[in-house]
Amino acid sequence: MFETQLFSCSSKDSDEPPQDKNEWTTTKQRSCAFVNTPLPCINKTIHHIQELEVKMEKCFQQYNHVLKEEKMPWITKQVGAESSEDTWLSLSTRLDFQEANASCGDSKTLTLKQETEALLLEVTELIKRLEADREEAEKALERERQRRKKLGMEIDCMSLWRLQQLPAAVQKEYETCAQNTWELRWHFDCKSRQLRQVQNQILKIETVNRKIQEDIDSMKKHSPLLEEKLNLEGEAVTDVLLAYEK
């Protein structure tokens, strides 16, 4: 009875799904596919769960109302048909049994209601946690996008600096190296000229030194003759002086 009432209530309060199960699934997927952002889709799901809670509450209320209506006519009919003391005893026994069954059914209904509410609450909390995780992941993704954008800008700045400054720096370094090379070549040429001049001077000095050495050797060789000649000339001068004095 409860399942029939619940089915009729849910069929009456909710929109009728398509006959094809795949078509119904596709329609539900498309209902969230048209939403551009995840947050409205989550809100829509939570709204559907809340609507389902309201519908189930109505179904439980209708079930309790129908159950009470079904018990009261049965009790009235039994009291009107039987009036003896045994009948009242039998009626009391049946009534107690019926109340026990009703209380058992009510407890099962209450348990089912509580389990359903707990399940829906758990689903809602799970959706909220998933939404919180999604928002955190989206924030982390946004931070990574900003970081990637910043790194991209830094790379672009470095590339632009390299394109603009590197050729100028290379040209400047080339000019500096060329200037240093020219100066080194100039100094090398100067030193080469000085070396050639020194070498020429050395050759001249060696030539003069060689000539002087030859003269020294010649004088050493002819020194006895020169001494003899000097002695003869000295004697001749002495003789001339003596002759002049006489």
mmCIF file of C-alpha atoms in Angstrom:
data_model
loop_
_atom_site.group_PDB
_atom_site.id
_atom_site.type_symbol
_atom_site.label_atom_id
_atom_site.label_comp_id
_atom_site.label_asym_id
_atom_site.label_seq_id
_atom_site.Cartn_x
_atom_site.Cartn_y
_atom_site.Cartn_z
ATOM 1 C CA MET A 1 0.000 0.000 0.000
ATOM 2 C CA PHE A 2 2.772 2.379 0.908
ATOM 3 C CA GLU A 3 4.715 1.623 -2.263
ATOM 4 C CA THR A 4 1.616 2.228 -4.408
ATOM 5 C CA GLN A 5 0.845 5.488 -2.620
ATOM 6 C CA LEU A 6 4.462 6.622 -2.846
ATOM 7 C CA PHE A 7 4.593 5.840 -6.526
ATOM 8 C CA SER A 8 1.338 7.660 -7.202
ATOM 9 C CA CYS A 9 2.480 10.685 -5.186
ATOM 10 C CA SER A 10 5.838 10.897 -6.878
ATOM 11 C CA SER A 11 4.217 10.458 -10.280
ATOM 12 C CA LYS A 12 1.687 13.158 -9.515
ATOM 13 C CA ASP A 13 4.039 15.766 -8.020
ATOM 14 C CA SER A 14 7.023 15.332 -10.318
ATOM 15 C CA ASP A 15 7.394 15.705 -14.046
ATOM 16 C CA GLU A 16 6.741 12.540 -16.009
ATOM 17 C CA PRO A 17 10.010 11.143 -17.407
ATOM 18 C CA PRO A 18 10.235 9.847 -20.947
ATOM 19 C CA GLN A 19 9.316 6.239 -21.587
ATOM 20 C CA ASP A 20 12.809 5.353 -22.751
ATOM 21 C CA LYS A 21 15.322 5.106 -19.886
ATOM 22 C CA ASN A 22 18.223 6.169 -22.085
ATOM 23 C CA GLU A 23 16.243 9.157 -23.294
ATOM 24 C CA TRP A 24 15.501 10.113 -19.648
ATOM 25 C CA THR A 25 19.205 9.837 -18.748
ATOM 26 C CA THR A 26 20.180 11.884 -21.792
ATOM 27 C CA THR A 27 17.604 14.535 -20.887
ATOM 28 C CA LYS A 28 18.928 14.770 -17.302
ATOM 29 C CA GLN A 29 22.493 15.045 -18.574
ATOM 30 C CA ARG A 30 21.496 17.757 -21.016
ATOM 31 C CA SER A 31 19.733 19.686 -18.248
ATOM 32 C CA CYS A 32 23.133 20.256 -16.580
ATOM 33 C CA ALA A 33 25.025 20.373 -19.843
ATOM 34 C CA PHE A 34 23.298 23.625 -20.777
ATOM 35 C CA VAL A 35 24.641 25.263 -17.603
ATOM 36 C CA ASN A 36 27.880 27.080 -18.294
ATOM 37 C CA THR A 37 29.224 27.061 -14.705
ATOM 38 C CA PRO A 38 29.245 24.163 -12.196
ATOM 39 C CA LEU A 39 27.756 26.164 -9.310
ATOM 40 C CA PRO A 40 24.225 26.582 -10.805
ATOM 41 C CA CYS A 41 24.224 22.868 -11.619
ATOM 42 C CA ILE A 42 25.037 22.045 -7.967
ATOM 43 C CA ASN A 43 22.336 24.430 -6.779
ATOM 44 C CA LYS A 44 19.924 22.825 -9.193
ATOM 45 C CA THR A 45 20.772 19.358 -7.815
ATOM 46 C CA ILE A 46 20.322 20.530 -4.214
ATOM 47 C CA HIS A 47 17.006 22.133 -5.211
ATOM 48 C CA HIS A 48 15.866 18.827 -6.742
ATOM 49 C CA ILE A 49 16.820 17.003 -3.532
ATOM 50 C CA GLN A 50 14.886 19.535 -1.469
ATOM 51 C CA GLU A 51 11.878 19.087 -3.745
ATOM 52 C CA LEU A 52 12.251 15.331 -3.335
ATOM 53 C CA GLU A 53 12.274 15.763 0.456
ATOM 54 C CA VAL A 54 9.070 17.828 0.287
ATOM 55 C CA LYS A 55 7.400 15.271 -1.977
ATOM 56 C CA MET A 56 8.429 12.382 0.259
ATOM 57 C CA GLU A 57 7.133 14.262 3.305
ATOM 58 C CA LYS A 58 3.800 14.709 1.524
ATOM 59 C CA CYS A 59 3.777 11.029 0.606
ATOM 60 C CA PHE A 60 4.478 9.990 4.200
ATOM 61 C CA GLN A 61 1.706 12.311 5.430
ATOM 62 C CA GLN A 62 -0.740 10.944 2.859
ATOM 63 C CA TYR A 63 0.251 7.402 3.787
ATOM 64 C CA ASN A 64 -0.384 8.056 7.485
ATOM 65 C CA HIS A 65 -3.716 9.703 6.664
ATOM 66 C CA VAL A 66 -4.801 6.795 4.456
ATOM 67 C CA LEU A 67 -3.702 4.299 7.095
ATOM 68 C CA LYS A 68 -5.829 6.043 9.728
ATOM 69 C CA GLU A 69 -8.834 6.163 7.376
ATOM 70 C CA GLU A 70 -8.476 2.441 6.663
ATOM 71 C CA LYS A 71 -8.406 1.537 10.384
ATOM 72 C CA MET A 72 -11.444 3.566 11.498
ATOM 73 C CA PRO A 73 -14.126 2.070 9.153
ATOM 74 C CA TRP A 74 -12.958 -1.442 9.952
ATOM 75 C CA ILE A 75 -13.357 -0.819 13.697
ATOM 76 C CA THR A 76 -16.836 0.785 13.201
ATOM 77 C CA LYS A 77 -17.996 -2.094 11.037
ATOM 78 C CA GLN A 78 -16.841 -4.707 13.543
ATOM 79 C CA VAL A 79 -18.559 -2.892 16.450
ATOM 80 C CA GLY A 80 -21.872 -2.579 14.545
ATOM 81 C CA ALA A 81 -21.982 -6.204 13.414
ATOM 82 C CA GLU A 82 -21.135 -7.912 16.742
ATOM 83 C CA SER A 83 -22.575 -6.834 20.143
ATOM 84 C CA SER A 84 -21.993 -9.754 22.508
ATOM 85 C CA GLU A 85 -19.355 -9.776 25.206
ATOM 86 C CA ASP A 86 -17.361 -12.431 23.341
ATOM 87 C CA THR A 87 -17.469 -10.272 20.282
ATOM 88 C CA TRP A 88 -16.119 -7.324 22.264
ATOM 89 C CA LEU A 89 -13.374 -9.527 23.635
ATOM 90 C CA SER A 90 -12.590 -10.764 20.146
ATOM 91 C CA LEU A 91 -12.793 -7.195 18.887
ATOM 92 C CA SER A 92 -10.451 -6.030 21.629
ATOM 93 C CA THR A 93 -8.017 -8.786 20.725
ATOM 94 C CA ARG A 94 -8.248 -7.929 17.033
ATOM 95 C CA LEU A 95 -7.976 -4.245 17.808
ATOM 96 C CA ASP A 96 -4.865 -4.815 19.903
ATOM 97 C CA PHE A 97 -3.408 -6.967 17.151
ATOM 98 C CA GLN A 98 -4.336 -4.368 14.537
ATOM 99 C CA GLU A 99 -2.836 -1.595 16.679
ATOM 100 C CA ALA A 100 0.304 -3.683 17.114
ATOM 101 C CA ASN A 101 0.491 -4.181 13.367
ATOM 102 C CA ALA A 102 -0.226 -0.498 12.840
ATOM 103 C CA SER A 103 2.410 0.532 15.371
ATOM 104 C CA CYS A 104 4.843 -1.864 13.724
ATOM 105 C CA GLY A 105 3.971 -0.408 10.338
ATOM 106 C CA ASP A 106 4.278 3.118 11.727
ATOM 107 C CA SER A 107 7.663 2.279 13.232
ATOM 108 C CA LYS A 108 8.821 0.825 9.910
ATOM 109 C CA THR A 109 7.478 3.889 8.125
ATOM 110 C CA LEU A 110 9.209 6.152 10.632
ATOM 111 C CA THR A 111 12.434 4.178 10.270
ATOM 112 C CA LEU A 112 12.164 4.348 6.489
ATOM 113 C CA LYS A 113 11.454 8.066 6.708
ATOM 114 C CA GLN A 114 14.422 8.640 8.999
ATOM 115 C CA GLU A 115 16.691 6.543 6.804
ATOM 116 C CA THR A 116 15.493 8.407 3.727
ATOM 117 C CA GLU A 117 16.010 11.781 5.383
ATOM 118 C CA ALA A 118 19.451 10.691 6.596
ATOM 119 C CA LEU A 119 20.316 9.470 3.102
ATOM 120 C CA LEU A 120 19.144 12.702 1.495
ATOM 121 C CA LEU A 121 21.015 14.720 4.114
ATOM 122 C CA GLU A 122 24.149 12.687 3.480
ATOM 123 C CA VAL A 123 23.768 13.184 -0.277
ATOM 124 C CA THR A 124 23.290 16.923 0.246
ATOM 125 C CA GLU A 125 26.349 17.130 2.500
ATOM 126 C CA LEU A 126 28.337 15.102 -0.017
ATOM 127 C CA ILE A 127 27.311 17.456 -2.806
ATOM 128 C CA LYS A 128 28.251 20.450 -0.669
ATOM 129 C CA ARG A 129 31.632 18.905 0.131
ATOM 130 C CA LEU A 130 32.156 18.119 -3.528
ATOM 131 C CA GLU A 131 31.243 21.701 -4.365
ATOM 132 C CA ALA A 132 33.698 22.967 -1.730
ATOM 133 C CA ASP A 133 36.391 20.692 -3.144
ATOM 134 C CA ARG A 134 35.542 21.890 -6.638
ATOM 135 C CA GLU A 135 35.792 25.526 -5.553
ATOM 136 C CA GLU A 136 39.134 24.846 -3.854
ATOM 137 C CA ALA A 137 40.378 23.023 -6.949
ATOM 138 C CA GLU A 138 39.130 25.873 -9.125
ATOM 139 C CA LYS A 139 40.948 28.384 -6.917
ATOM 140 C CA ALA A 140 44.111 26.281 -7.095
ATOM 141 C CA LEU A 141 43.691 26.056 -10.861
ATOM 142 C CA GLU A 142 43.240 29.818 -11.050
ATOM 143 C CA ARG A 143 46.370 30.304 -8.939
ATOM 144 C CA GLU A 144 48.293 27.992 -11.254
ATOM 145 C CA ARG A 145 46.926 29.873 -14.256
ATOM 146 C CA GLN A 146 48.041 33.173 -12.739
ATOM 147 C CA ARG A 147 51.435 31.648 -11.946
ATOM 148 C CA ARG A 148 51.684 30.301 -15.492
ATOM 149 C CA LYS A 149 50.660 33.692 -16.841
ATOM 150 C CA LYS A 150 53.271 35.415 -14.669
ATOM 151 C CA LEU A 151 55.963 32.969 -15.764
ATOM 152 C CA GLY A 152 54.898 33.464 -19.370
ATOM 153 C CA MET A 153 55.186 37.233 -18.974
ATOM 154 C CA GLU A 154 58.631 36.857 -17.406
ATOM 155 C CA ILE A 155 59.715 34.567 -20.243
ATOM 156 C CA ASP A 156 58.339 37.047 -22.781
ATOM 157 C CA CYS A 157 60.197 39.897 -21.056
ATOM 158 C CA MET A 158 63.409 37.888 -21.044
ATOM 159 C CA SER A 159 62.918 36.950 -24.691
ATOM 160 C CA LEU A 160 62.226 40.575 -25.604
ATOM 161 C CA TRP A 161 65.273 41.706 -23.649
ATOM 162 C CA ARG A 162 67.318 39.061 -25.387
ATOM 163 C CA LEU A 163 66.069 40.155 -28.786
ATOM 164 C CA GLN A 164 66.695 43.822 -28.031
ATOM 165 C CA GLN A 165 69.755 43.802 -25.792
ATOM 166 C CA LEU A 166 71.662 40.715 -26.879
ATOM 167 C CA PRO A 167 72.520 41.966 -30.397
ATOM 168 C CA ALA A 168 73.623 45.317 -28.957
ATOM 169 C CA ALA A 169 75.641 43.551 -26.260
ATOM 170 C CA VAL A 170 77.229 41.253 -28.842
ATOM 171 C CA GLN A 171 78.008 44.208 -31.099
ATOM 172 C CA LYS A 172 79.508 46.125 -28.184
ATOM 173 C CA GLU A 173 81.589 43.133 -27.159
ATOM 174 C CA TYR A 174 82.698 42.665 -30.760
ATOM 175 C CA GLU A 175 83.726 46.305 -31.007
ATOM 176 C CA THR A 176 85.599 46.057 -27.704
ATOM 177 C CA CYS A 177 87.401 42.917 -28.846
ATOM 178 C CA ALA A 178 88.198 44.529 -32.203
ATOM 179 C CA GLN A 179 89.574 47.598 -30.427
ATOM 180 C CA ASN A 180 91.678 45.442 -28.130
ATOM 181 C CA THR A 181 92.911 43.417 -31.090
ATOM 182 C CA TRP A 182 93.872 46.591 -32.989
ATOM 183 C CA GLU A 183 95.694 47.950 -29.941
ATOM 184 C CA LEU A 184 97.535 44.677 -29.449
ATOM 185 C CA ARG A 185 98.499 44.637 -33.120
ATOM 186 C CA TRP A 186 99.734 48.226 -32.884
ATOM 187 C CA HIS A 187 101.803 47.393 -29.817
ATOM 188 C CA PHE A 188 103.138 44.321 -31.586
ATOM 189 C CA ASP A 189 104.147 46.377 -34.609
ATOM 190 C CA CYS A 190 105.844 48.932 -32.354
ATOM 191 C CA LYS A 191 107.721 46.258 -30.495
ATOM 192 C CA SER A 192 108.665 44.614 -33.781
ATOM 193 C CA ARG A 193 110.106 47.881 -35.098
ATOM 194 C CA GLN A 194 111.951 48.439 -31.835
ATOM 195 C CA LEU A 195 113.301 44.893 -32.027
ATOM 196 C CA ARG A 196 114.539 45.434 -35.572
ATOM 197 C CA GLN A 197 116.181 48.704 -34.525
ATOM 198 C CA VAL A 198 117.865 47.040 -31.583
ATOM 199 C CA GLN A 199 119.005 44.183 -33.807
ATOM 200 C CA ASN A 200 120.486 46.696 -36.306
ATOM 201 C CA GLN A 201 122.214 48.520 -33.478
ATOM 202 C CA ILE A 202 123.584 45.247 -32.190
ATOM 203 C CA LEU A 203 124.929 44.453 -35.649
ATOM 204 C CA LYS A 204 126.589 47.847 -35.873
ATOM 205 C CA ILE A 205 128.051 47.546 -32.380
ATOM 206 C CA GLU A 206 129.298 44.074 -33.158
ATOM 207 C CA THR A 207 130.936 45.391 -36.344
ATOM 208 C CA VAL A 208 132.615 48.257 -34.489
ATOM 209 C CA ASN A 209 133.602 45.938 -31.693
ATOM 210 C CA ARG A 210 135.094 43.543 -34.158
ATOM 211 C CA LYS A 211 137.092 46.328 -35.805
ATOM 212 C CA ILE A 212 138.323 47.579 -32.435
ATOM 213 C CA GLN A 213 139.296 44.084 -31.490
ATOM 214 C CA GLU A 214 141.238 43.759 -34.744
ATOM 215 C CA ASP A 215 143.036 47.004 -33.984
ATOM 216 C CA ILE A 216 143.838 45.799 -30.506
ATOM 217 C CA ASP A 217 145.171 42.543 -31.859
ATOM 218 C CA SER A 218 147.229 44.412 -34.461
ATOM 219 C CA MET A 219 148.694 46.683 -31.816
ATOM 220 C CA LYS A 220 149.514 43.752 -29.633
ATOM 221 C CA LYS A 221 151.205 42.086 -32.580
ATOM 222 C CA HIS A 222 153.301 45.130 -33.583
ATOM 223 C CA SER A 223 153.973 46.486 -30.100
ATOM 224 C CA PRO A 224 157.673 45.331 -29.965
ATOM 225 C CA LEU A 225 158.439 47.072 -33.232
ATOM 226 C CA LEU A 226 156.654 50.140 -32.053
ATOM 227 C CA GLU A 227 158.589 50.123 -28.820
ATOM 228 C CA GLU A 228 161.859 49.732 -30.715
ATOM 229 C CA LYS A 229 160.900 52.525 -33.061
ATOM 230 C CA LEU A 230 159.942 54.680 -30.118
ATOM 231 C CA ASN A 231 163.264 53.940 -28.478
ATOM 232 C CA LEU A 232 165.160 54.782 -31.660
ATOM 233 C CA GLU A 233 163.184 57.949 -32.092
ATOM 234 C CA GLY A 234 163.858 58.816 -28.431
ATOM 235 C CA GLU A 235 167.565 58.291 -28.905
ATOM 236 C CA ALA A 236 167.517 60.327 -32.082
ATOM 237 C CA VAL A 237 165.755 63.156 -30.309
ATOM 238 C CA THR A 238 168.271 62.980 -27.499
ATOM 239 C CA ASP A 239 171.173 63.124 -29.990
ATOM 240 C CA VAL A 240 169.583 66.093 -31.706
ATOM 241 C CA LEU A 241 169.154 67.898 -28.403
ATOM 242 C CA LEU A 242 172.758 67.230 -27.434
ATOM 243 C CA ALA A 243 174.011 68.382 -30.783
ATOM 244 C CA TYR A 244 171.956 71.533 -30.534
ATOM 245 C CA GLU A 245 173.326 72.305 -27.108
ATOM 246 C CA LYS A 246 176.919 72.039 -28.353
#
